[in-house]
XYZ file of C-alpha atoms in Angstrom:
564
model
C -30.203 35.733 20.828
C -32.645 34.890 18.191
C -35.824 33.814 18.976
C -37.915 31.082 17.195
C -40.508 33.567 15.413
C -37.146 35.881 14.274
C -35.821 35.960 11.584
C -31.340 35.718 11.850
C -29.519 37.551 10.310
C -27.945 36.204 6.878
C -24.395 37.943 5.442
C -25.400 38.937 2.286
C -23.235 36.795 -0.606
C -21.088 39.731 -2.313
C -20.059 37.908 -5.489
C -16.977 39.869 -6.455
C -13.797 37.874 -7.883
C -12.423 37.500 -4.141
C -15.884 35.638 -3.111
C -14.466 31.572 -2.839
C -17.813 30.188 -4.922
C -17.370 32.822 -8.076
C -13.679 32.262 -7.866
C -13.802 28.432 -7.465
C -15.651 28.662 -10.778
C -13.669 30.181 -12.922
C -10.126 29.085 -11.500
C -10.839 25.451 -11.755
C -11.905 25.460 -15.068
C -9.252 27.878 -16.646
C -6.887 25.429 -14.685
C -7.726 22.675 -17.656
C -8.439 24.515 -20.660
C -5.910 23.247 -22.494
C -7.380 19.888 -22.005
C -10.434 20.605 -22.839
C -9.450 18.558 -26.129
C -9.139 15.282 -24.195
C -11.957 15.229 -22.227
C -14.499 15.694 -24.850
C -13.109 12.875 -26.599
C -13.225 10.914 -24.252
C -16.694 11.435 -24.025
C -16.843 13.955 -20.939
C -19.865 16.758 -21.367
C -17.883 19.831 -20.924
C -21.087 21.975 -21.467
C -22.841 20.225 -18.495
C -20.117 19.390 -16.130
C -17.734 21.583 -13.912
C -14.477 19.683 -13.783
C -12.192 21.187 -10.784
C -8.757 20.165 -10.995
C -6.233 19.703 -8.238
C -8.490 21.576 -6.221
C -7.014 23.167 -2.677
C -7.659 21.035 0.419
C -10.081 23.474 1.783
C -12.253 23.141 -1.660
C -12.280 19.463 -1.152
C -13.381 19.699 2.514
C -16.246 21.964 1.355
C -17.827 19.708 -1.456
C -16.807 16.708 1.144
C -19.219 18.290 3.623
C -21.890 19.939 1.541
C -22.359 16.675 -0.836
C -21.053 13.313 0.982
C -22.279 13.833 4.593
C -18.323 14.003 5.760
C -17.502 15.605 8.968
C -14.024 17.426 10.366
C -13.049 15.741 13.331
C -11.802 17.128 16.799
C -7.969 16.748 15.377
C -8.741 18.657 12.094
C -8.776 15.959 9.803
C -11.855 14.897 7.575
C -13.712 11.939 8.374
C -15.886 10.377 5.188
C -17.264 6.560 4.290
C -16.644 4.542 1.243
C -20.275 3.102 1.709
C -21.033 -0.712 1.467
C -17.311 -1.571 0.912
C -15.110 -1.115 3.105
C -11.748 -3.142 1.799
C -10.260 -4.496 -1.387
C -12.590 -6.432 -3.817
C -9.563 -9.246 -4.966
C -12.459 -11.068 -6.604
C -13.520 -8.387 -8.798
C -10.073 -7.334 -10.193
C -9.215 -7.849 -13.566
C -6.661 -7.102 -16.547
C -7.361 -6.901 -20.201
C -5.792 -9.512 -22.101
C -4.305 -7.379 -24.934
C -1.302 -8.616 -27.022
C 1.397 -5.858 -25.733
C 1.051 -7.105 -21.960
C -0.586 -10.592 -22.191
C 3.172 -13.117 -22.404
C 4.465 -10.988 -18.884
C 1.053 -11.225 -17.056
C 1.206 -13.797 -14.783
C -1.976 -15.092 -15.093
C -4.784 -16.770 -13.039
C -6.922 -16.564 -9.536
C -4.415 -12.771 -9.075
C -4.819 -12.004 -12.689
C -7.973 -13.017 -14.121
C -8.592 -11.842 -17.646
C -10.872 -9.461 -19.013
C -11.549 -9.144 -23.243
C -11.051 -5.771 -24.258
C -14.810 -5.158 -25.370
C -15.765 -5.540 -22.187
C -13.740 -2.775 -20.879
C -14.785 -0.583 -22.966
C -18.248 -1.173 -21.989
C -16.975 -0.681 -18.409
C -15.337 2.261 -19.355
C -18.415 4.026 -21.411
C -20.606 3.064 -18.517
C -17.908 5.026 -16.171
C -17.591 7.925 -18.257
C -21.542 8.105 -18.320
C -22.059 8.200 -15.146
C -19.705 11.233 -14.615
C -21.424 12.977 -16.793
C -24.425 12.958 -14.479
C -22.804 14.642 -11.815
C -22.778 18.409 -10.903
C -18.925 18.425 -10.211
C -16.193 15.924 -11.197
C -12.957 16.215 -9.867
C -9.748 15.412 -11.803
C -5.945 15.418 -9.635
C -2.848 15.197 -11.707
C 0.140 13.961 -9.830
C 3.240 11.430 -9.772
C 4.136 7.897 -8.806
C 7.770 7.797 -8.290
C 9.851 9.894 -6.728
C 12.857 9.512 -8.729
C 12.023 12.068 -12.015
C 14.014 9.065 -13.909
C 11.233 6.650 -13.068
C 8.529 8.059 -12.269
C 5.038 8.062 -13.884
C 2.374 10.773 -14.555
C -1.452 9.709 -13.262
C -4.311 11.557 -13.541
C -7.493 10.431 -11.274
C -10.920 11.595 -12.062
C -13.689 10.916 -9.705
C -17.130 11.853 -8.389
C -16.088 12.293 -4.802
C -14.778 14.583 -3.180
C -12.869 12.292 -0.677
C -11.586 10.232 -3.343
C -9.571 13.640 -4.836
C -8.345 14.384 -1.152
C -7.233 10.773 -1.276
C -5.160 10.315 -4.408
C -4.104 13.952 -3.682
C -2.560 12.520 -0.530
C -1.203 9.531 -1.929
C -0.023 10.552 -4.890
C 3.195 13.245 -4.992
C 1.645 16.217 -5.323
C 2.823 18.546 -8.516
C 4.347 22.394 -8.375
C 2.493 24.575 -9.886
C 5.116 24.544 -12.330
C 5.282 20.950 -12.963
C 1.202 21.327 -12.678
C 1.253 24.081 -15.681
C 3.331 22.027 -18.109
C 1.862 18.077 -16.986
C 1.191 17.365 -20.322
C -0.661 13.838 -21.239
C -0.489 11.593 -18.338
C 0.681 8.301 -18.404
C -2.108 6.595 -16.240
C -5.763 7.497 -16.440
C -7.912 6.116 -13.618
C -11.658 6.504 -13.999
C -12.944 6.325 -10.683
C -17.021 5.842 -11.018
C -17.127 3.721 -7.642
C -20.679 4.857 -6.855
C -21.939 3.286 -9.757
C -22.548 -0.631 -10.379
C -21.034 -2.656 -13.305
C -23.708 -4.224 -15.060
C -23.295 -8.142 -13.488
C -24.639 -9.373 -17.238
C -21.831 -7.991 -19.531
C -19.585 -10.621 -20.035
C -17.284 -11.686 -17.863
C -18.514 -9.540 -14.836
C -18.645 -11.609 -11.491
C -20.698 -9.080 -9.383
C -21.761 -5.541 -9.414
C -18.229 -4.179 -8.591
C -15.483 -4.291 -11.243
C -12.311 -3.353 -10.548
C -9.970 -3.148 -14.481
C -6.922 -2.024 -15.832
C -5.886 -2.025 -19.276
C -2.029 -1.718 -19.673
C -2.039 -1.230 -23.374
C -4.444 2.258 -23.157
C -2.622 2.496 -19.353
C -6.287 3.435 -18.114
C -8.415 1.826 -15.301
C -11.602 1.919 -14.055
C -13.606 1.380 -10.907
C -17.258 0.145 -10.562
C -19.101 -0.461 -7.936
C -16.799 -0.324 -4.717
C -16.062 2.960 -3.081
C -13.406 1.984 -1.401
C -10.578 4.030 -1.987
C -7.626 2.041 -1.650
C -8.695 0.571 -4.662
C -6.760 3.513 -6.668
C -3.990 3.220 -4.103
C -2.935 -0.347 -5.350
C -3.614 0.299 -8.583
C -1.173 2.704 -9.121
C 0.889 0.476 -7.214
C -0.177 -2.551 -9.961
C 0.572 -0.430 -12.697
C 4.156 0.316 -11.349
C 4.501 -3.142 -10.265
C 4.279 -3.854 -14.087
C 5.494 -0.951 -15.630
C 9.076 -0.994 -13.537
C 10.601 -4.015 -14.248
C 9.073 -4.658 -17.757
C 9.685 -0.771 -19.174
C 12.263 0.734 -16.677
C 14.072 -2.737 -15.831
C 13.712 -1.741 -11.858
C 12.662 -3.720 -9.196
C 9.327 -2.495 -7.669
C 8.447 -3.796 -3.860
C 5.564 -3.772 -1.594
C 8.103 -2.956 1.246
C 9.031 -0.194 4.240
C 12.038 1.405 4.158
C 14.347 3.924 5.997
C 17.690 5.592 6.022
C 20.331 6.103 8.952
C 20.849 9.340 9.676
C 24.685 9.836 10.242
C 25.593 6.810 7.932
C 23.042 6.885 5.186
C 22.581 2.965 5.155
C 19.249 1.947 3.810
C 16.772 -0.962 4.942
C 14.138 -2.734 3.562
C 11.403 -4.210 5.351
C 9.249 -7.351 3.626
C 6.403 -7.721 6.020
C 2.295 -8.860 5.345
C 0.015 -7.084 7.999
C 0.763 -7.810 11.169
C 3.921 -8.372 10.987
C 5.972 -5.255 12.494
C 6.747 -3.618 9.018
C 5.040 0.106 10.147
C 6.226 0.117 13.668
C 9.840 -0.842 12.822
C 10.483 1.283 10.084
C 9.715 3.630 12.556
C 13.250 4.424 14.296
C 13.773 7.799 15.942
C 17.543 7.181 14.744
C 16.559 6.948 10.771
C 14.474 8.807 8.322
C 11.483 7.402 6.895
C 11.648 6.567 3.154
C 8.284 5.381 2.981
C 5.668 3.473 4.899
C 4.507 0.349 1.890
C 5.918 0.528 -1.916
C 9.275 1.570 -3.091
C 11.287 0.938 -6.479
C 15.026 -0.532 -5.621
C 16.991 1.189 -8.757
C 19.762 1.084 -10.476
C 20.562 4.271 -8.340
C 19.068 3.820 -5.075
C 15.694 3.177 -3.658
C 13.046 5.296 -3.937
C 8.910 5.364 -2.684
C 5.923 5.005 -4.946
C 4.225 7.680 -3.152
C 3.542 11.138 -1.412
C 1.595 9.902 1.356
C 0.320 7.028 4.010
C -2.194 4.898 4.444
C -1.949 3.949 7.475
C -4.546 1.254 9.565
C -6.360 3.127 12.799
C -7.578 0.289 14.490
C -6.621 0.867 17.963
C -4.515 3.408 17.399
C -3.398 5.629 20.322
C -0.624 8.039 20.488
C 0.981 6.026 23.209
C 1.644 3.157 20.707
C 1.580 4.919 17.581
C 2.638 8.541 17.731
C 4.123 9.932 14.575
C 0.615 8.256 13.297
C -1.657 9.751 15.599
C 0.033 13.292 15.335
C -0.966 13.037 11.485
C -4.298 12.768 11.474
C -4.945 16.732 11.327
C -5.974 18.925 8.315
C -5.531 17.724 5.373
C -5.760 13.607 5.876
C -8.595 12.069 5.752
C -10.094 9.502 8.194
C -11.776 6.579 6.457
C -15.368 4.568 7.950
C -13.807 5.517 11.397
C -16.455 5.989 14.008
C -16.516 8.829 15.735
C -18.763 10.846 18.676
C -21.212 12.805 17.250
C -21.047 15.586 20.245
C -17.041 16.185 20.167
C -16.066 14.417 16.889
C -13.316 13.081 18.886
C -12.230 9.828 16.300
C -13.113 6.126 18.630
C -10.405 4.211 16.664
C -11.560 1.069 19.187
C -14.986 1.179 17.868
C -14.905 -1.656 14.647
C -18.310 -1.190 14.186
C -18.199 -0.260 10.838
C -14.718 -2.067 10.175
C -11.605 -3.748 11.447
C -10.572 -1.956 8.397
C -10.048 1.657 9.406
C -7.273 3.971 7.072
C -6.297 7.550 7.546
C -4.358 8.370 4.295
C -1.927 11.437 5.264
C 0.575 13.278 2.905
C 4.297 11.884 4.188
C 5.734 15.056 5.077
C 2.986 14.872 8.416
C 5.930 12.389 9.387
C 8.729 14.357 11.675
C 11.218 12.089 10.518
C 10.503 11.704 6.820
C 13.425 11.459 4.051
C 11.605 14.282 1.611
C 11.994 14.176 -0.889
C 11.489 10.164 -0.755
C 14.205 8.879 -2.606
C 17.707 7.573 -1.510
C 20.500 7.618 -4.055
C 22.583 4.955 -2.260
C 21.665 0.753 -2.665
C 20.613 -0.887 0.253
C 22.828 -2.552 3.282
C 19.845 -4.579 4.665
C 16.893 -6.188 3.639
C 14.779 -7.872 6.736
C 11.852 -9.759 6.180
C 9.407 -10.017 8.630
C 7.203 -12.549 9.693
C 4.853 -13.200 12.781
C 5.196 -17.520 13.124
C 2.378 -18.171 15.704
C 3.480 -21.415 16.006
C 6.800 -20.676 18.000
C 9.166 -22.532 15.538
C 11.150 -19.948 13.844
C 13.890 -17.920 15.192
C 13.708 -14.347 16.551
C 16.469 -13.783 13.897
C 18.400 -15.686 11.088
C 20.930 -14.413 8.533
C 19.807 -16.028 5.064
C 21.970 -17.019 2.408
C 21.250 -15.518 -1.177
C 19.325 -18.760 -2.200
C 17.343 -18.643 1.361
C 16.515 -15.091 0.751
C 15.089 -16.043 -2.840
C 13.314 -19.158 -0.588
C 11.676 -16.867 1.399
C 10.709 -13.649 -0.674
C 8.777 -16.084 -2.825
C 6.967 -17.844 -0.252
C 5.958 -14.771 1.951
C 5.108 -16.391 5.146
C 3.152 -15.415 8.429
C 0.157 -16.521 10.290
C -3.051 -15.221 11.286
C -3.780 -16.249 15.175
C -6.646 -17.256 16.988
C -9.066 -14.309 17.566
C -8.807 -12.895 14.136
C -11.747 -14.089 12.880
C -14.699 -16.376 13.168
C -14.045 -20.071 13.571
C -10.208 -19.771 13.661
C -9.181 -22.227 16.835
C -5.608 -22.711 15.648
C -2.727 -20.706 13.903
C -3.510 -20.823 9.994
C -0.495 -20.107 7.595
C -0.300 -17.676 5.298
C 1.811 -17.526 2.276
C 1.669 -14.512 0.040
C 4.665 -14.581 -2.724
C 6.828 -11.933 -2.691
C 5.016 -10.544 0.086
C 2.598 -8.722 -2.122
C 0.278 -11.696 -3.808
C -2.647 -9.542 -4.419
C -0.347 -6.917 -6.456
C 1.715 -9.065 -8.286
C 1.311 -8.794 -11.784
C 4.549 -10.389 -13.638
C 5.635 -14.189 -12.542
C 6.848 -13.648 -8.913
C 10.179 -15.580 -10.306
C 10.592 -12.454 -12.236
C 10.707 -10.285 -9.295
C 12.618 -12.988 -6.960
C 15.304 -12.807 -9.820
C 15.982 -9.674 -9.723
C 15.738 -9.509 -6.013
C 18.950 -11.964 -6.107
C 20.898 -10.136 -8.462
C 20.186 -6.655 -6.714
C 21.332 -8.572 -3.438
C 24.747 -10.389 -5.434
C 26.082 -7.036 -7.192
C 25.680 -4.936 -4.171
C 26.960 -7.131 -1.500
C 23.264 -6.847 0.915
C 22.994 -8.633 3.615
C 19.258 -10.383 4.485
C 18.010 -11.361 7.849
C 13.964 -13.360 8.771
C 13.273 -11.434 11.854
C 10.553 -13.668 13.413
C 7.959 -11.093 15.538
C 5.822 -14.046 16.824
C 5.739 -16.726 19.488
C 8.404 -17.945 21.332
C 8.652 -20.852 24.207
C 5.560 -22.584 22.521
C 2.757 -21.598 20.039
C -0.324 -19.193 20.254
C -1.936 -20.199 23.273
C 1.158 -21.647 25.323
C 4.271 -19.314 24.559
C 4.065 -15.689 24.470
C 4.668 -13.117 21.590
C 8.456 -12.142 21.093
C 8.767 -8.666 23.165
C 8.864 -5.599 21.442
C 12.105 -4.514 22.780
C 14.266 -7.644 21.748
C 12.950 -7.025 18.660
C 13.986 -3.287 18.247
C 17.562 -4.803 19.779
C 17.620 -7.181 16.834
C 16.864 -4.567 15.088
C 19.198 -2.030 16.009
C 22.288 -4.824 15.626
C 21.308 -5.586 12.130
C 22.046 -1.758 12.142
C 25.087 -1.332 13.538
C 26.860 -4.298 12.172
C 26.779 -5.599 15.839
C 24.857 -8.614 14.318
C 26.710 -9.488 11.349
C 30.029 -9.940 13.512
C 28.246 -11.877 15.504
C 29.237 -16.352 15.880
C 26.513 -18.338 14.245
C 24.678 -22.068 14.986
C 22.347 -24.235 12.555
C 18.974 -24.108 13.342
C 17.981 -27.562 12.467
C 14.613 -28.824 9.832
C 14.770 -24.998 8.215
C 18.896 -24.987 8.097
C 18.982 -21.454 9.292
C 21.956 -19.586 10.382
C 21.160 -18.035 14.128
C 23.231 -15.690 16.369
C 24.934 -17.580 19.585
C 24.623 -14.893 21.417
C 23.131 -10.931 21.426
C 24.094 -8.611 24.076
C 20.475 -7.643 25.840
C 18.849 -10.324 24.232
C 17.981 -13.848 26.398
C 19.616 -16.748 24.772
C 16.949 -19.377 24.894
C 14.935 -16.156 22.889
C 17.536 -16.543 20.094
C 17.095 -20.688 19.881
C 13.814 -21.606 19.639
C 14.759 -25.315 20.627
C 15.828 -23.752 24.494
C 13.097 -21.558 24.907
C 10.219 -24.816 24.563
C 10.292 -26.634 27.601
C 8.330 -29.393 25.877
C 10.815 -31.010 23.073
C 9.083 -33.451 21.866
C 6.028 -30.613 21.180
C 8.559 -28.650 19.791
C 9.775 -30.834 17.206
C 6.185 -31.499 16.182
C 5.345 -27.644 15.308
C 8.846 -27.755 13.592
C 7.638 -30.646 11.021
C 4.042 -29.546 10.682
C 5.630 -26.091 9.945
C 8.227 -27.210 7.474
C 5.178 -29.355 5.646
C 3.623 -26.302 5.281
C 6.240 -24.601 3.562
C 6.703 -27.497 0.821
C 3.530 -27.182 0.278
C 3.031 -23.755 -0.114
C 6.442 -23.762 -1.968
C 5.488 -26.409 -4.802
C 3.748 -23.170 -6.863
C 7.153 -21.901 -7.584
C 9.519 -25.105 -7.773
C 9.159 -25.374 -11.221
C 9.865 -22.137 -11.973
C 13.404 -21.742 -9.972
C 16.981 -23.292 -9.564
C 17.751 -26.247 -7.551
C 19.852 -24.301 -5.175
C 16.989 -22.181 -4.377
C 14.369 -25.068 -3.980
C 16.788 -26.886 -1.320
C 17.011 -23.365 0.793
C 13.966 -24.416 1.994
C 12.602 -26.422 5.054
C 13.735 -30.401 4.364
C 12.210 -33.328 6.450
């Protein structure tokens, strides 16, 4: 026991080549030497800074600790905060107008244009403020798993969690591949801590959020946040695929059978089911949120998750909840101070809570990530909390087109301040805030992925049934997995079909396990005339939503919508 007028006892630091500090030293800066080239002119103080490069997890847990107030939790898994934001800044994103990108951008309130000057400025003022810090981490990894496709990045940051981040999202190098990495392809300059100067020109705000496809660099100002350098990577791909590689890039789930090796895609905005279906104990997990449909297969962006904690519990959410351990990280999740036990109800902080996990914590996960077969399904899903659509509907090639561009769900009642009724929400090609080509493009290519290879689509509707939010209830979980599951099987494309009125979709008769006034929306509302209502002031919706894209498409694809 040690008493308050004693003095305890301190293990004397023996600095010999096996001490961590001494060793951390050297090995992390012999690791780059070869680079030492680039990052001097780029404008990096080698003399003053100690760059540590695709550190160990342990390293990053350290620094984590000792510099950013982060704390291990009771499940082994690092908790940290990105600080005054705590989500996406869509506002603040920009891309340099340059002439080898600017004809393909699609540009406007997704897209806003930067001048090139004033990246530069952003990107000096980045680079300075690196330079004042002690350590600066740098990780060097891929995008892509499919060697064919795939992209080198290399991240350098100030943070400590924002290296454990990228090194879980990103596919993490051999040391072989690490040794011979050469020049990436994709710098991101991650300076988050530091404002953008609000006067430079065009600057909205403190936080600026760039990328400049003809250097392929971005930076971040301003916004800690660090799924920030999750979708741009995601951007970058999202441009680089289909303009450079001629492959279709997604913001989609997808999984493999296990016995049959049919893949699945899953279209879904939040909410929506796309996690927790992908999810099947009878198929392997390609990936969790952005995949590249190839020439050869399918394959995922990334090496890790990022998946939302908000009320997570290993009841609901297992494979999830088993993942957060060493090595993830736990992002502005509130935890108890006593037994750092995670309180992923608590949204005091955020609704917005992320654990970002390498993909192999998954049981079930296809590793490496890539599939070299072409698709058998693609199901979109949506969450209609106005009770009109269908639990499920096979779409025609023009309908799936329809529908991939308009992106539809619905946030309900609850989810936020002054929200009494269901509000739609259309988000094209179910990723608006990524898109960076015209989502035609990508709908295009969607149709003649689908033609060539024979795919069939389905609209799997998650949301109300037997009247909206408010009067109906939410379509149960397990129809839904037995939709599911027949999509699957084949069960469901056998099946005899009916016309589903205003929205001329195609909907099963019948489903073994599945109620039939679940499958017709029309039986399940006791109140027609209400019905009928929802069904127009839906459909109105949709043409107005749609009118974005109608001059950009066929005919045949504008009439596979909704028609009043």
């Amino acid at each position: 026991m040690v008493l308050p007028h004693h003095t305890p006892y301190v293990t004397p630091h023996i600095l010999h080549k096996h001490y961590a500090q001494s060793h951390d030293n050297d090995q992390h800066s012999n690791l780059i030497g070869r680079d030492l080239e680039y990052f001097s002119q780029a404008g990096f103080d080698m003399d003053r800074i100690q760059i540590k490069r695709n550190a160990p997890v342990a390293l990053l847990y350290e620094d984590a600790i000792r510099n950013e107030g982060a704390i291990i939790s009771s499940s082994g898994a690092l908790i940290n905060f990105s600080g005054k934001k705590t989500g996406r800044s869509p506002k603040d994103k920009r891309i340099v107008y340059e002439e080898t990108s600017k004809d393909d951008i699609w540009w406007g309130s997704v897209n806003i244009k930067m001048d090139e000057h004033t990246f530069e400025i952003n990107r000096e003022r980045a680079i300075d403020y690196l330079n004042t810090r002690e350590n600066v981490y740098v990780f060097d990894g891929f995008a892509g798993w499919d060697p064919k496709y795939r992209i080198k990045v290399r991240v350098i940051c100030a943070r400590a969690y924002h290296a454990l981040f990228m090194h879980n999202m990103l596919i993490r190098p051999t040391e072989e591949q690490l040794r011979d990495f050469g020049e990436p392809d994709f710098i991101i300059y991650n300076a988050g801590q530091f404002p953008a100067n609000r006067f430079t020109k065009g600057m909205s705000s403190t936080t600026s959020v760039e990328i400049n496809f003809k250097r392929m660099e971005m930076v971040i100002l301003g916004t800690e946040y660090a799924g920030e350098m999750k979708k741009g990577v995601f951007s970058v791909m999202h441009y680089l695929q289909p303009v450079k590689f001629g492959q279709l890039s997604l913001h989609s789930s997808a999984n493999v059978d296990k016995e049959n090796n049919d893949v699945t895609l899953f279209f879904g905005l939040s909410g929506t089911g796309k996690t927790t279906l992908s999810a099947d104990p009878n198929r392997l997990l390609i990936g969790d949120d952005e995949h590249v449909w190839s020439d050869t297969g399918v394959f995922n962006i990334e090496g890790g998750c990022y998946a939302k904690c908000i009320n997570l519990s290993a009841e609901k959410e297992p494979d999830i909840y088993n993942a957060i351990r060493y090595g993830s990280i736990l992002e502005n999740v509130v935890y108890n101070p006593m037994s750092r036990v995670p309180d992923y109800d608590d949204v005091s902080i955020t609704e917005n809570t992320r654990c970002a996990y390498p993909i192999e914590y998954i049981p079930n996960a296809q590793i490496p990530c890539v599939v070299d077969r072409q698709p058998t399904n693609i199901i979109m899903l949506t969450c209609d909390a106005f009770g009109v659509l269908p639990p499920v509907s096979r779409l025609t090639p023009e309908q799936a087109s329809y529908h991939f561009l308009a992106g539809y769900t619905s946030k309900t009642p609850g989810t936020e301040d002054g929200v009494l009724e269901p509000i739609p929400t259309f988000s094209t090609c179910y990723s608006a805030p990524f898109i960076v080509l015209h989502p035609g493009r990508y709908a295009e290519m969607l149709a003649e992925r689908m033609a060539k290879h024979k795919v069939d689509c389905w609209l799997i509707n998650t949301g109300w049934t037997g009247g909206k939010f408010g009067t109906g209830k939410r379509c149960p979980l397990k129809y839904t997995r037995r939709i599911v599951d027949a999509v699957h099987s084949g069960e469901l494309a056998k099946a005899e079909f009916e016309n589903f009125g205003t929205f001329n979709l195609s909907i099963p008769t019948a489903l073994e396990g599945v109620p039939r006034e679940l499958l017709n929306p029309s039986l399940a509302w006791s109140d027609k005339e209400a019905f009928q209502k929802e069904v127009r002031k839906l459909a109105g919706m949709f043409q107005k939503a749609f009118a974005l894209y109608e001059k950009d498409v066929e005919e045949k694809v504008r009439l596979a919508g909704p028609q009043i």
